[in-house]
Tab-separated table of N, CA, C and O in Angstrom:
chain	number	residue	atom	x	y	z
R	895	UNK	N	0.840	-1.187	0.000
R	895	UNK	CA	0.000	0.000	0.000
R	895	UNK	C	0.877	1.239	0.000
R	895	UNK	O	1.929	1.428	0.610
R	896	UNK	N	0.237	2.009	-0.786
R	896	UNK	CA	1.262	3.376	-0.884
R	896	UNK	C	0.840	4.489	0.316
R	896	UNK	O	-0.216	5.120	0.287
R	897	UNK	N	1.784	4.604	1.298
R	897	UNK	CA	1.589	5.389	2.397
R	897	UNK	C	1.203	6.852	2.077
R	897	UNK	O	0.790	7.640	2.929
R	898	UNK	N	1.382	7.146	0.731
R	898	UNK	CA	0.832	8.587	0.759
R	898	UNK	C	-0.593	8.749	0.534
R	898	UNK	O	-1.064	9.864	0.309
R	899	UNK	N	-1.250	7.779	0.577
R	899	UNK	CA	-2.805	7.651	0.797
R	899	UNK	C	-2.694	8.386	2.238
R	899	UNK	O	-3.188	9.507	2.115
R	900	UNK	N	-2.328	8.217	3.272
R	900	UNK	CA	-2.491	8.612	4.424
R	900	UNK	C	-1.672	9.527	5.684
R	900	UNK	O	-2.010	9.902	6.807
R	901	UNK	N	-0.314	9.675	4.783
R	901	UNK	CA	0.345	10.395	5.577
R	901	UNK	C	0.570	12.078	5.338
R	901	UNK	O	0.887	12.483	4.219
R	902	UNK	N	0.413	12.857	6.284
R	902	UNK	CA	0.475	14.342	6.030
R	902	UNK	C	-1.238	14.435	6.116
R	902	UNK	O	-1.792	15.507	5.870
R	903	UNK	N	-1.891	13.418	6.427
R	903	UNK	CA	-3.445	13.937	6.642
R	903	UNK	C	-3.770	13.928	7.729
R	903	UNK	O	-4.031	12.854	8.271
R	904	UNK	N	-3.858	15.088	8.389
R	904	UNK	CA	-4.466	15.432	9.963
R	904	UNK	C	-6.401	14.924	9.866
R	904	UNK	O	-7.113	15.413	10.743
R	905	UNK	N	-6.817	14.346	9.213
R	905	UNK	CA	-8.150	14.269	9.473
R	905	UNK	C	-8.240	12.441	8.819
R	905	UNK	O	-9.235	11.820	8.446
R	906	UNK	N	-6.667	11.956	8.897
R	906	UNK	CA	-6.473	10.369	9.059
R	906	UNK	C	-6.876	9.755	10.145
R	906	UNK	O	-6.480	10.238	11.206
R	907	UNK	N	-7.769	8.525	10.200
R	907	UNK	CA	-8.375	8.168	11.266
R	907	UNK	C	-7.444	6.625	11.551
R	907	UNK	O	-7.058	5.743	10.784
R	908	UNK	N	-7.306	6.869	13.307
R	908	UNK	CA	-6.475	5.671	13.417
R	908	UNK	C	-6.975	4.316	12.710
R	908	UNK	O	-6.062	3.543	12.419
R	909	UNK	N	-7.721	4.082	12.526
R	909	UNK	CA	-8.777	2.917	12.209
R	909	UNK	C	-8.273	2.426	11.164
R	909	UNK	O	-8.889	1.381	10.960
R	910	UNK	N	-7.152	2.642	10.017
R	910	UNK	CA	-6.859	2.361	9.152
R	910	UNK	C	-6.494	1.151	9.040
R	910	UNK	O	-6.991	0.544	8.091
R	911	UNK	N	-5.734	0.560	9.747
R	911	UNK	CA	-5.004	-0.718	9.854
R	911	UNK	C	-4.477	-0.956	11.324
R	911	UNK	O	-4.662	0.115	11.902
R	912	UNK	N	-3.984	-1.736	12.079
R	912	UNK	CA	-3.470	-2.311	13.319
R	912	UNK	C	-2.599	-1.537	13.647
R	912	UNK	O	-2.624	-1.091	14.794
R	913	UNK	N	-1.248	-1.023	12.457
R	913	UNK	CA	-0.159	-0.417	12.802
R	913	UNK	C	-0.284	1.388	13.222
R	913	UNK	O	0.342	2.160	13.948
R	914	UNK	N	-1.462	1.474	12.299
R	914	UNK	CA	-1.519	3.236	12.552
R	914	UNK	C	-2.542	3.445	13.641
R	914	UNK	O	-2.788	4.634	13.845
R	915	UNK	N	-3.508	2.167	14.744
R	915	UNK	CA	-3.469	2.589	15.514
R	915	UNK	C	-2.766	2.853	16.470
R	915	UNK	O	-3.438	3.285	17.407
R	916	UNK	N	-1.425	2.776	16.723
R	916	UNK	CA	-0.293	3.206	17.475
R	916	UNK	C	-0.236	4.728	17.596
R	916	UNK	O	0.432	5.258	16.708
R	917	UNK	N	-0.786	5.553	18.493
R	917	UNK	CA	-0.414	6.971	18.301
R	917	UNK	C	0.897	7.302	17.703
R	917	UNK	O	0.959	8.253	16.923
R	918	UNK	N	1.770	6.731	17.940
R	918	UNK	CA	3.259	7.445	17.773
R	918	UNK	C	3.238	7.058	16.329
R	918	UNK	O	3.299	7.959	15.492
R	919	UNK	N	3.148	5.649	15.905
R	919	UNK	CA	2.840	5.438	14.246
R	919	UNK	C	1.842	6.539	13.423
R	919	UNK	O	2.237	7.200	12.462
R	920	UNK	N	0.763	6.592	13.868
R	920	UNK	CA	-0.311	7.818	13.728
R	920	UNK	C	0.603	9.194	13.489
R	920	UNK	O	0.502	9.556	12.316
R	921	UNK	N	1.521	10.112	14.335
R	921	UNK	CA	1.968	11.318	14.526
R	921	UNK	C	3.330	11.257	13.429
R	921	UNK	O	3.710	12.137	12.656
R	922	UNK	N	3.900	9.896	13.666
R	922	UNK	CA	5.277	9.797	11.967
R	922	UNK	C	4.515	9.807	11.239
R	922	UNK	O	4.954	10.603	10.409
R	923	UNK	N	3.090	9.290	10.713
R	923	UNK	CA	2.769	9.244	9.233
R	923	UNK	C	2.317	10.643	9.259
R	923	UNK	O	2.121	11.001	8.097
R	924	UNK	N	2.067	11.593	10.108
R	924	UNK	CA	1.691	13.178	9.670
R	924	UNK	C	3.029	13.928	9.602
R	924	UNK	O	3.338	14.894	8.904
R	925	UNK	N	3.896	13.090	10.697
R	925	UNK	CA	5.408	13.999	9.952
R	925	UNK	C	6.182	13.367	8.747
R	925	UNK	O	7.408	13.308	8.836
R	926	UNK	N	5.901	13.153	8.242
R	926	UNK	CA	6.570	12.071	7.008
R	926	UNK	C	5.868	12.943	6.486
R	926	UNK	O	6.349	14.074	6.427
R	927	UNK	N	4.745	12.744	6.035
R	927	UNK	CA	3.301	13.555	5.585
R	927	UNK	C	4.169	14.828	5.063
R	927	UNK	O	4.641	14.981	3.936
R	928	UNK	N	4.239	15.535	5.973
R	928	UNK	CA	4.550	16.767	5.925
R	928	UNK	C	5.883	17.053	5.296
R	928	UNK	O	5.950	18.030	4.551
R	929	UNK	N	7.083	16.231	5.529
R	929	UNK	CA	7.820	16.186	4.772
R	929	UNK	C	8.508	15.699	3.791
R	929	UNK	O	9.728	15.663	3.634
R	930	UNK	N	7.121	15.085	2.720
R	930	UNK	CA	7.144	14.856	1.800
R	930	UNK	C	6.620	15.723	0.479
R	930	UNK	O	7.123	16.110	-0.576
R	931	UNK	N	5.136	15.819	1.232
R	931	UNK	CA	4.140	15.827	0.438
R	931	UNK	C	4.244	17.613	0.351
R	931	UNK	O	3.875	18.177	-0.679
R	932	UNK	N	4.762	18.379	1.496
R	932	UNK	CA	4.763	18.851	1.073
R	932	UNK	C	6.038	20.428	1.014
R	932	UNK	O	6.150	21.567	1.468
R	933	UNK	N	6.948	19.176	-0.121
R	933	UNK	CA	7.657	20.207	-0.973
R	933	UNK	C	9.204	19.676	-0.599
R	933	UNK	O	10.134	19.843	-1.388
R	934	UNK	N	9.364	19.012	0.709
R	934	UNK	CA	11.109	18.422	1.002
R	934	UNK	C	11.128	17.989	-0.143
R	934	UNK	O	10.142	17.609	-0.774
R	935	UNK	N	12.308	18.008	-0.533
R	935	UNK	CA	13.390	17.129	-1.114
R	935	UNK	C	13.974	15.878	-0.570
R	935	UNK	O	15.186	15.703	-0.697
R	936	UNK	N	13.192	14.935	0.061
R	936	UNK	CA	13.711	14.237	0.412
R	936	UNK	C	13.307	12.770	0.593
R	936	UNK	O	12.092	12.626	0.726
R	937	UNK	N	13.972	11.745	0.626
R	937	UNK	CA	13.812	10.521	1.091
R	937	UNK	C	13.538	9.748	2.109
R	937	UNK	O	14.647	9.497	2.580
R	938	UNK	N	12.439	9.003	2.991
R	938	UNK	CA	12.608	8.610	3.800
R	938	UNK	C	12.067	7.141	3.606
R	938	UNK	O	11.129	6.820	2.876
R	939	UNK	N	12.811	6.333	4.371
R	939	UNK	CA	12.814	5.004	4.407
R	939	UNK	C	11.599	4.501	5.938
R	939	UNK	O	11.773	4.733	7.134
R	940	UNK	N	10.520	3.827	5.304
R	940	UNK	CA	10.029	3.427	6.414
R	940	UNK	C	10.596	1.729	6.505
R	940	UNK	O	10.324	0.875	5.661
R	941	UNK	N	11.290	1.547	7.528
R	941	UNK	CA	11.904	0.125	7.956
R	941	UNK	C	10.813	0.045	9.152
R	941	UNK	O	10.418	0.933	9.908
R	942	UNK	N	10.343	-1.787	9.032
R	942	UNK	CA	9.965	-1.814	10.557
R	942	UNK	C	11.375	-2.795	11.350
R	942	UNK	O	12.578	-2.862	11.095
R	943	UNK	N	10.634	-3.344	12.219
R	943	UNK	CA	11.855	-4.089	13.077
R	943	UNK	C	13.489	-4.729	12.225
R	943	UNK	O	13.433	-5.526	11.289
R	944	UNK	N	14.521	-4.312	12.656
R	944	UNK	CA	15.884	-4.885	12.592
R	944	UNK	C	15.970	-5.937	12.930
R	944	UNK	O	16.221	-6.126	14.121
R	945	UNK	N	15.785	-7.180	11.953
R	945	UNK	CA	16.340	-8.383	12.601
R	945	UNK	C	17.540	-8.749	13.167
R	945	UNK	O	17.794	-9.681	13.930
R	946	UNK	N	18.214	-7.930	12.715
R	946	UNK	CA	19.815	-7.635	14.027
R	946	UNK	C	19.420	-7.783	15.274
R	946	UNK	O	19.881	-8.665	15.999
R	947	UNK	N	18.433	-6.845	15.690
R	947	UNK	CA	18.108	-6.604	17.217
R	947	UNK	C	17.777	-7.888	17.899
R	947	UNK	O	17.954	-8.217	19.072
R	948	UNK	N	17.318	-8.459	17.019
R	948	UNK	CA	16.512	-9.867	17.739
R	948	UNK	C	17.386	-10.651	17.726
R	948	UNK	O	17.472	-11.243	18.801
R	949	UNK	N	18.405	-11.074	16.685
R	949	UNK	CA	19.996	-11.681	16.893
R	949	UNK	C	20.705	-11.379	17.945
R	949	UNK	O	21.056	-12.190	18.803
R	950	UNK	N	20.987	-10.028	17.930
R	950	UNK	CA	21.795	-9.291	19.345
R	950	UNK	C	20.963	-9.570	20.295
R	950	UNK	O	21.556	-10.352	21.038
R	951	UNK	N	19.842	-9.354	20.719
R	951	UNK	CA	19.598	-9.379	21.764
R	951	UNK	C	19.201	-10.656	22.979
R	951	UNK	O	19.475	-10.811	24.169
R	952	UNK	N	18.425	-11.421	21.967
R	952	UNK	CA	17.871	-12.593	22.053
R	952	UNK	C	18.864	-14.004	21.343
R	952	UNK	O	18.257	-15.070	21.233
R	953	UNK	N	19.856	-13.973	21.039
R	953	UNK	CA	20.167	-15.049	20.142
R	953	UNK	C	20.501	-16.148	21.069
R	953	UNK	O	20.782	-17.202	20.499
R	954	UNK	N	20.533	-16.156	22.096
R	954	UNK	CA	20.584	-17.754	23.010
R	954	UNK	C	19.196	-17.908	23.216
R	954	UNK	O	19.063	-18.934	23.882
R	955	UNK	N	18.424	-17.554	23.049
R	955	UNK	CA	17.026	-17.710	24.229
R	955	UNK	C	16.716	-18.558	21.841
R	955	UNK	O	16.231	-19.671	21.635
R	956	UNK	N	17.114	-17.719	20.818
R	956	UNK	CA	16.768	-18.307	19.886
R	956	UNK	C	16.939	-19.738	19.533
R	956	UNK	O	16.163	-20.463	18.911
R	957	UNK	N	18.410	-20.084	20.184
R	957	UNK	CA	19.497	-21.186	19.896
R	957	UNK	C	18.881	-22.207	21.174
R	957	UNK	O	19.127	-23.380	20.893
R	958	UNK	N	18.271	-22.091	22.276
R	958	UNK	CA	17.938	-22.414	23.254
R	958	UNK	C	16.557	-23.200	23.380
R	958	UNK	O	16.375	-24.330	23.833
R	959	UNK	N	15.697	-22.362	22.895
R	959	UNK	CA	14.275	-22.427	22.711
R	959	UNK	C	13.531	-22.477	21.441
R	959	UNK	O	12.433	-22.920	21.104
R	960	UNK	N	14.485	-21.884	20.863
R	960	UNK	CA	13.739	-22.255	19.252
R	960	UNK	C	12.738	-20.891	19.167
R	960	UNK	O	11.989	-20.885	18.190
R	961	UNK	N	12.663	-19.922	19.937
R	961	UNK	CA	11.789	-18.921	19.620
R	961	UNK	C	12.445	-17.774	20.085
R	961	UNK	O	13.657	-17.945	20.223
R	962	UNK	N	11.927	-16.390	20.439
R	962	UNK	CA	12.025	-14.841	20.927
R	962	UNK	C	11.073	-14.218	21.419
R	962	UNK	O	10.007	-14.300	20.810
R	963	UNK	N	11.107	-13.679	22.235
R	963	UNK	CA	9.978	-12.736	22.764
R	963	UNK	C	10.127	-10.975	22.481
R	963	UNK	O	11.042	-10.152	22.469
R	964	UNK	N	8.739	-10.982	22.284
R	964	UNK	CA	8.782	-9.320	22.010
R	964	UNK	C	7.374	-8.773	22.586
R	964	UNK	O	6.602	-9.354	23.349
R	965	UNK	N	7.270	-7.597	22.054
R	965	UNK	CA	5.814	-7.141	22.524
R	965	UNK	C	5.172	-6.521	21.681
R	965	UNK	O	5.063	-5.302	21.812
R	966	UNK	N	4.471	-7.301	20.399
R	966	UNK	CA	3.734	-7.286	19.692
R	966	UNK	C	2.024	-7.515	20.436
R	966	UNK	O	0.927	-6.963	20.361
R	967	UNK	N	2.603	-8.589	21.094
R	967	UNK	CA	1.312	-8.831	21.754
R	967	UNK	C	0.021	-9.585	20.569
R	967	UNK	O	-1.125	-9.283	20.235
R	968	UNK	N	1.080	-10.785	20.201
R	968	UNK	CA	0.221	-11.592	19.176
R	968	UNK	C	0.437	-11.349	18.039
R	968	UNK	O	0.354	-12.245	17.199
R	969	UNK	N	0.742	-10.186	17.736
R	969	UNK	CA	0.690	-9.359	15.893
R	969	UNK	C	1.933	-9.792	15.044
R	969	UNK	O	3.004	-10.022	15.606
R	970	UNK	N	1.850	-9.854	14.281
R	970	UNK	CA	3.071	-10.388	13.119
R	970	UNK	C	3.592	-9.034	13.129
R	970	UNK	O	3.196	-7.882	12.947
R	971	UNK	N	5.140	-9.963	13.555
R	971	UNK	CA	6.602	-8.162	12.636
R	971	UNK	C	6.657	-8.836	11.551
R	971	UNK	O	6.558	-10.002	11.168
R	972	UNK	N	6.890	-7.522	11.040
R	972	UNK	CA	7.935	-7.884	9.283
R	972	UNK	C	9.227	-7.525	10.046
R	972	UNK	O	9.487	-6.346	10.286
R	973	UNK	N	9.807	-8.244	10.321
R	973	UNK	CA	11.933	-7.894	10.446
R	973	UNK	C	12.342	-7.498	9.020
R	973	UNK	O	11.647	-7.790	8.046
R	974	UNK	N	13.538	-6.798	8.932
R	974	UNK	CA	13.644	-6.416	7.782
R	974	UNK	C	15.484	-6.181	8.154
R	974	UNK	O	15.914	-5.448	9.044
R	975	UNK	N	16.438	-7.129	7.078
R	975	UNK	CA	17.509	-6.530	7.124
R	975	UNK	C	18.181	-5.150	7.343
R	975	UNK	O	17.771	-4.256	6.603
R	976	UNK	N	19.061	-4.858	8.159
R	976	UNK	CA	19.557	-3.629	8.248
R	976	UNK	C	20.476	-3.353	7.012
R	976	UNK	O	20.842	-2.217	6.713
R	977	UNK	N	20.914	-4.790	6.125
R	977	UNK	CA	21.533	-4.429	4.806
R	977	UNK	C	20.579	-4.136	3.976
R	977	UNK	O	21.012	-3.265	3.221
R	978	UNK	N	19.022	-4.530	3.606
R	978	UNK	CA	18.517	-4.032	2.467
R	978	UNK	C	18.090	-2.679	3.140
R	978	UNK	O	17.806	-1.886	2.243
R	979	UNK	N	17.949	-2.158	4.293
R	979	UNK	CA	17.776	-0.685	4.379
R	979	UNK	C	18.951	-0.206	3.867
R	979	UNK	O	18.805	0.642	2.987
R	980	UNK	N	20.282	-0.553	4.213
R	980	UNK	CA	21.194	0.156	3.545
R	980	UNK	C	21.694	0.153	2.047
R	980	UNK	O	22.176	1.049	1.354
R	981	UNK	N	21.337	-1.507	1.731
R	981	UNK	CA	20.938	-1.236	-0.101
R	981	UNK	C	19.901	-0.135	-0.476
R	981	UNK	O	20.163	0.457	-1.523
R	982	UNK	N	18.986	0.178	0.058
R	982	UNK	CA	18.131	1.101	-0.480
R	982	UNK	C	18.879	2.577	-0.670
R	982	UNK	O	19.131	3.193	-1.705
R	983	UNK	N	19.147	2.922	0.776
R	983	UNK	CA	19.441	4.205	0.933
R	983	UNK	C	20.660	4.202	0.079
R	983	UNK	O	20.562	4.950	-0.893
R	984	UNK	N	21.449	3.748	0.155
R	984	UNK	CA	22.493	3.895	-1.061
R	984	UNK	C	22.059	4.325	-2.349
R	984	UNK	O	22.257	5.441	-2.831
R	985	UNK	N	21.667	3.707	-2.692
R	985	UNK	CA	20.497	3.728	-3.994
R	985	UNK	C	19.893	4.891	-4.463
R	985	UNK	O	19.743	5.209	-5.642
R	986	UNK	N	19.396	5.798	-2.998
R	986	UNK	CA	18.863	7.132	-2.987
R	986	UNK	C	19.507	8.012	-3.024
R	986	UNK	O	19.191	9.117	-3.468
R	987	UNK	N	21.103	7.515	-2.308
R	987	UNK	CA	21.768	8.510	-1.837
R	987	UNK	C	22.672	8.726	-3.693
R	987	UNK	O	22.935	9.735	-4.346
R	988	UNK	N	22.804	7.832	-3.856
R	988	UNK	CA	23.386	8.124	-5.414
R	988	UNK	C	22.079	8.341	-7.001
R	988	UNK	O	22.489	8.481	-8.154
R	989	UNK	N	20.913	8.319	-6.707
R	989	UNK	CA	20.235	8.885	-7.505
R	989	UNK	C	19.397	9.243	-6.797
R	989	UNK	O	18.553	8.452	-6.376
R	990	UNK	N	19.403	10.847	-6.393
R	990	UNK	CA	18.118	11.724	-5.713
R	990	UNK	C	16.829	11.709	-6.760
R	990	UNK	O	15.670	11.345	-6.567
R	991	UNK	N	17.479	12.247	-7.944
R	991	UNK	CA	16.174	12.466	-8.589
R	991	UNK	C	15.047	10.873	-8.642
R	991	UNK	O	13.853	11.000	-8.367
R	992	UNK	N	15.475	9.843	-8.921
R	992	UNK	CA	14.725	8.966	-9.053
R	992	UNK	C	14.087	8.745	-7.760
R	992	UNK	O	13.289	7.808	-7.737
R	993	UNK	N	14.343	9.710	-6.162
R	993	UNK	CA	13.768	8.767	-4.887
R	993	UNK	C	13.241	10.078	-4.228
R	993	UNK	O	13.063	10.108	-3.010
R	994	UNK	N	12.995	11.140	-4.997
R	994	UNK	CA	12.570	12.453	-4.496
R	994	UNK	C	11.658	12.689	-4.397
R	994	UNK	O	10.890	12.838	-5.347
R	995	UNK	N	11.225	12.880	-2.670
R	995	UNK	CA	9.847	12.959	-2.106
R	995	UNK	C	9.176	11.905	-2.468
R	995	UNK	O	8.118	11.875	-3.097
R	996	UNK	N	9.968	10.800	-1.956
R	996	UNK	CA	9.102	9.366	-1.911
R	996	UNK	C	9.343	8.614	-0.555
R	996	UNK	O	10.145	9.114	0.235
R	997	UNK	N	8.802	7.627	-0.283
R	997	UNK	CA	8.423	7.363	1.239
R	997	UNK	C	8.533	5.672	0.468
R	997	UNK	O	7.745	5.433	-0.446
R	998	UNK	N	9.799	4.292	1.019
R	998	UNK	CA	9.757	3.654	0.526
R	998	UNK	C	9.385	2.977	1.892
R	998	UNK	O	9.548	3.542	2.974
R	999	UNK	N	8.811	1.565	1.724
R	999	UNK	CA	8.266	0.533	2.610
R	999	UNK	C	9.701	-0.176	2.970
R	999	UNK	O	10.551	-0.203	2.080
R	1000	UNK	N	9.974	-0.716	4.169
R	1000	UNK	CA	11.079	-1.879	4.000
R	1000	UNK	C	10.652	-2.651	4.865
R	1000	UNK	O	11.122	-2.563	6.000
R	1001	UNK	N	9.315	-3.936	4.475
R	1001	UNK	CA	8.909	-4.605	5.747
R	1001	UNK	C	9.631	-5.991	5.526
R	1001	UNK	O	9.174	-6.749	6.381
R	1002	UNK	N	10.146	-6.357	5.095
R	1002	UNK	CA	10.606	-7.739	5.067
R	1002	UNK	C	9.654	-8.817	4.487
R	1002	UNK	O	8.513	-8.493	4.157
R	1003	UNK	N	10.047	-9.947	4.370
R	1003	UNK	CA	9.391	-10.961	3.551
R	1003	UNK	C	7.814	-11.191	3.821
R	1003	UNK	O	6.847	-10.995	3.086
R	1004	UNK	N	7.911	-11.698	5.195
R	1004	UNK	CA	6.475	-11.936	5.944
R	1004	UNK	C	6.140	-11.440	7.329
R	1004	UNK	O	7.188	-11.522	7.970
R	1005	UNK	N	5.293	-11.023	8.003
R	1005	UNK	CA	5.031	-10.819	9.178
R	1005	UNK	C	5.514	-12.358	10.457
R	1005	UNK	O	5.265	-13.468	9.987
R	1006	UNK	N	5.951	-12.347	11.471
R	1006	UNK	CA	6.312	-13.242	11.991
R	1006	UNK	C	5.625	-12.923	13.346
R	1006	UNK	O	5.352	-11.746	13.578
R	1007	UNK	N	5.372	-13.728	14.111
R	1007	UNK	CA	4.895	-13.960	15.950
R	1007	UNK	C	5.823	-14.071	16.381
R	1007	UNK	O	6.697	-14.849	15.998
R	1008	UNK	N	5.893	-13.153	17.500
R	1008	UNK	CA	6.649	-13.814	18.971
R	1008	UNK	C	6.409	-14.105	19.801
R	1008	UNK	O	5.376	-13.437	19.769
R	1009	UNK	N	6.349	-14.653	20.903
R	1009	UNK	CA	6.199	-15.322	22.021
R	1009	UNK	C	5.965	-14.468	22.532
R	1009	UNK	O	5.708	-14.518	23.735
């Protein structure tokens, strides 16, 4: 889904999906919003969770148990490499014009559960 359906709109209703009822998710998609739509020059990468973090943080309890805990609270993450965020931004950072005032997704393959 293309986030500029909804971001930079102050009269966006949380109700949209699971993730934008998160106030703080809700208040980035009006600042993104805003500095996109209207008039930055600029790029921003929406990444959700670093599967690094869950390596670093958790990787015995992974090797141990066969699972991770987080606080989704039931809901599927998309983890998403911290290298394809940085394949992207590279990407942007050496052709502006092709990534100007665009808002790219980086959710990873599939949504996953945690414990």
């Amino acid at each position: 889904e293309d986030p500029k359906h909804y971001f930079g709109d102050p009269d966006y209703k949380y109700s949209h999906d699971d993730f934008h009822k998160v106030p703080l998710v809700h208040r980035h998609a009006l600042c993104d919003g805003d500095l996109i739509l209207k008039g930055l020059d600029c790029t921003i990468l929406f990444a959700s969770h670093l599967m690094s973090n869950v390596l670093a943080y958790q990787g015995k309890t992974l090797d141990q148990e066969n699972r991770f805990y987080g606080a989704s609270k039931g809901k599927g993450v998309n983890y998403v490499s911290p290298n394809d965020v940085a394949e992207i931004a590279y990407l942007a950072i050496l052709h502006p014009k092709a990534y100007k005032r665009e808002g790219i997704s980086l959710l990873g393959p599939s949504p996953i559960n945690d414990s």
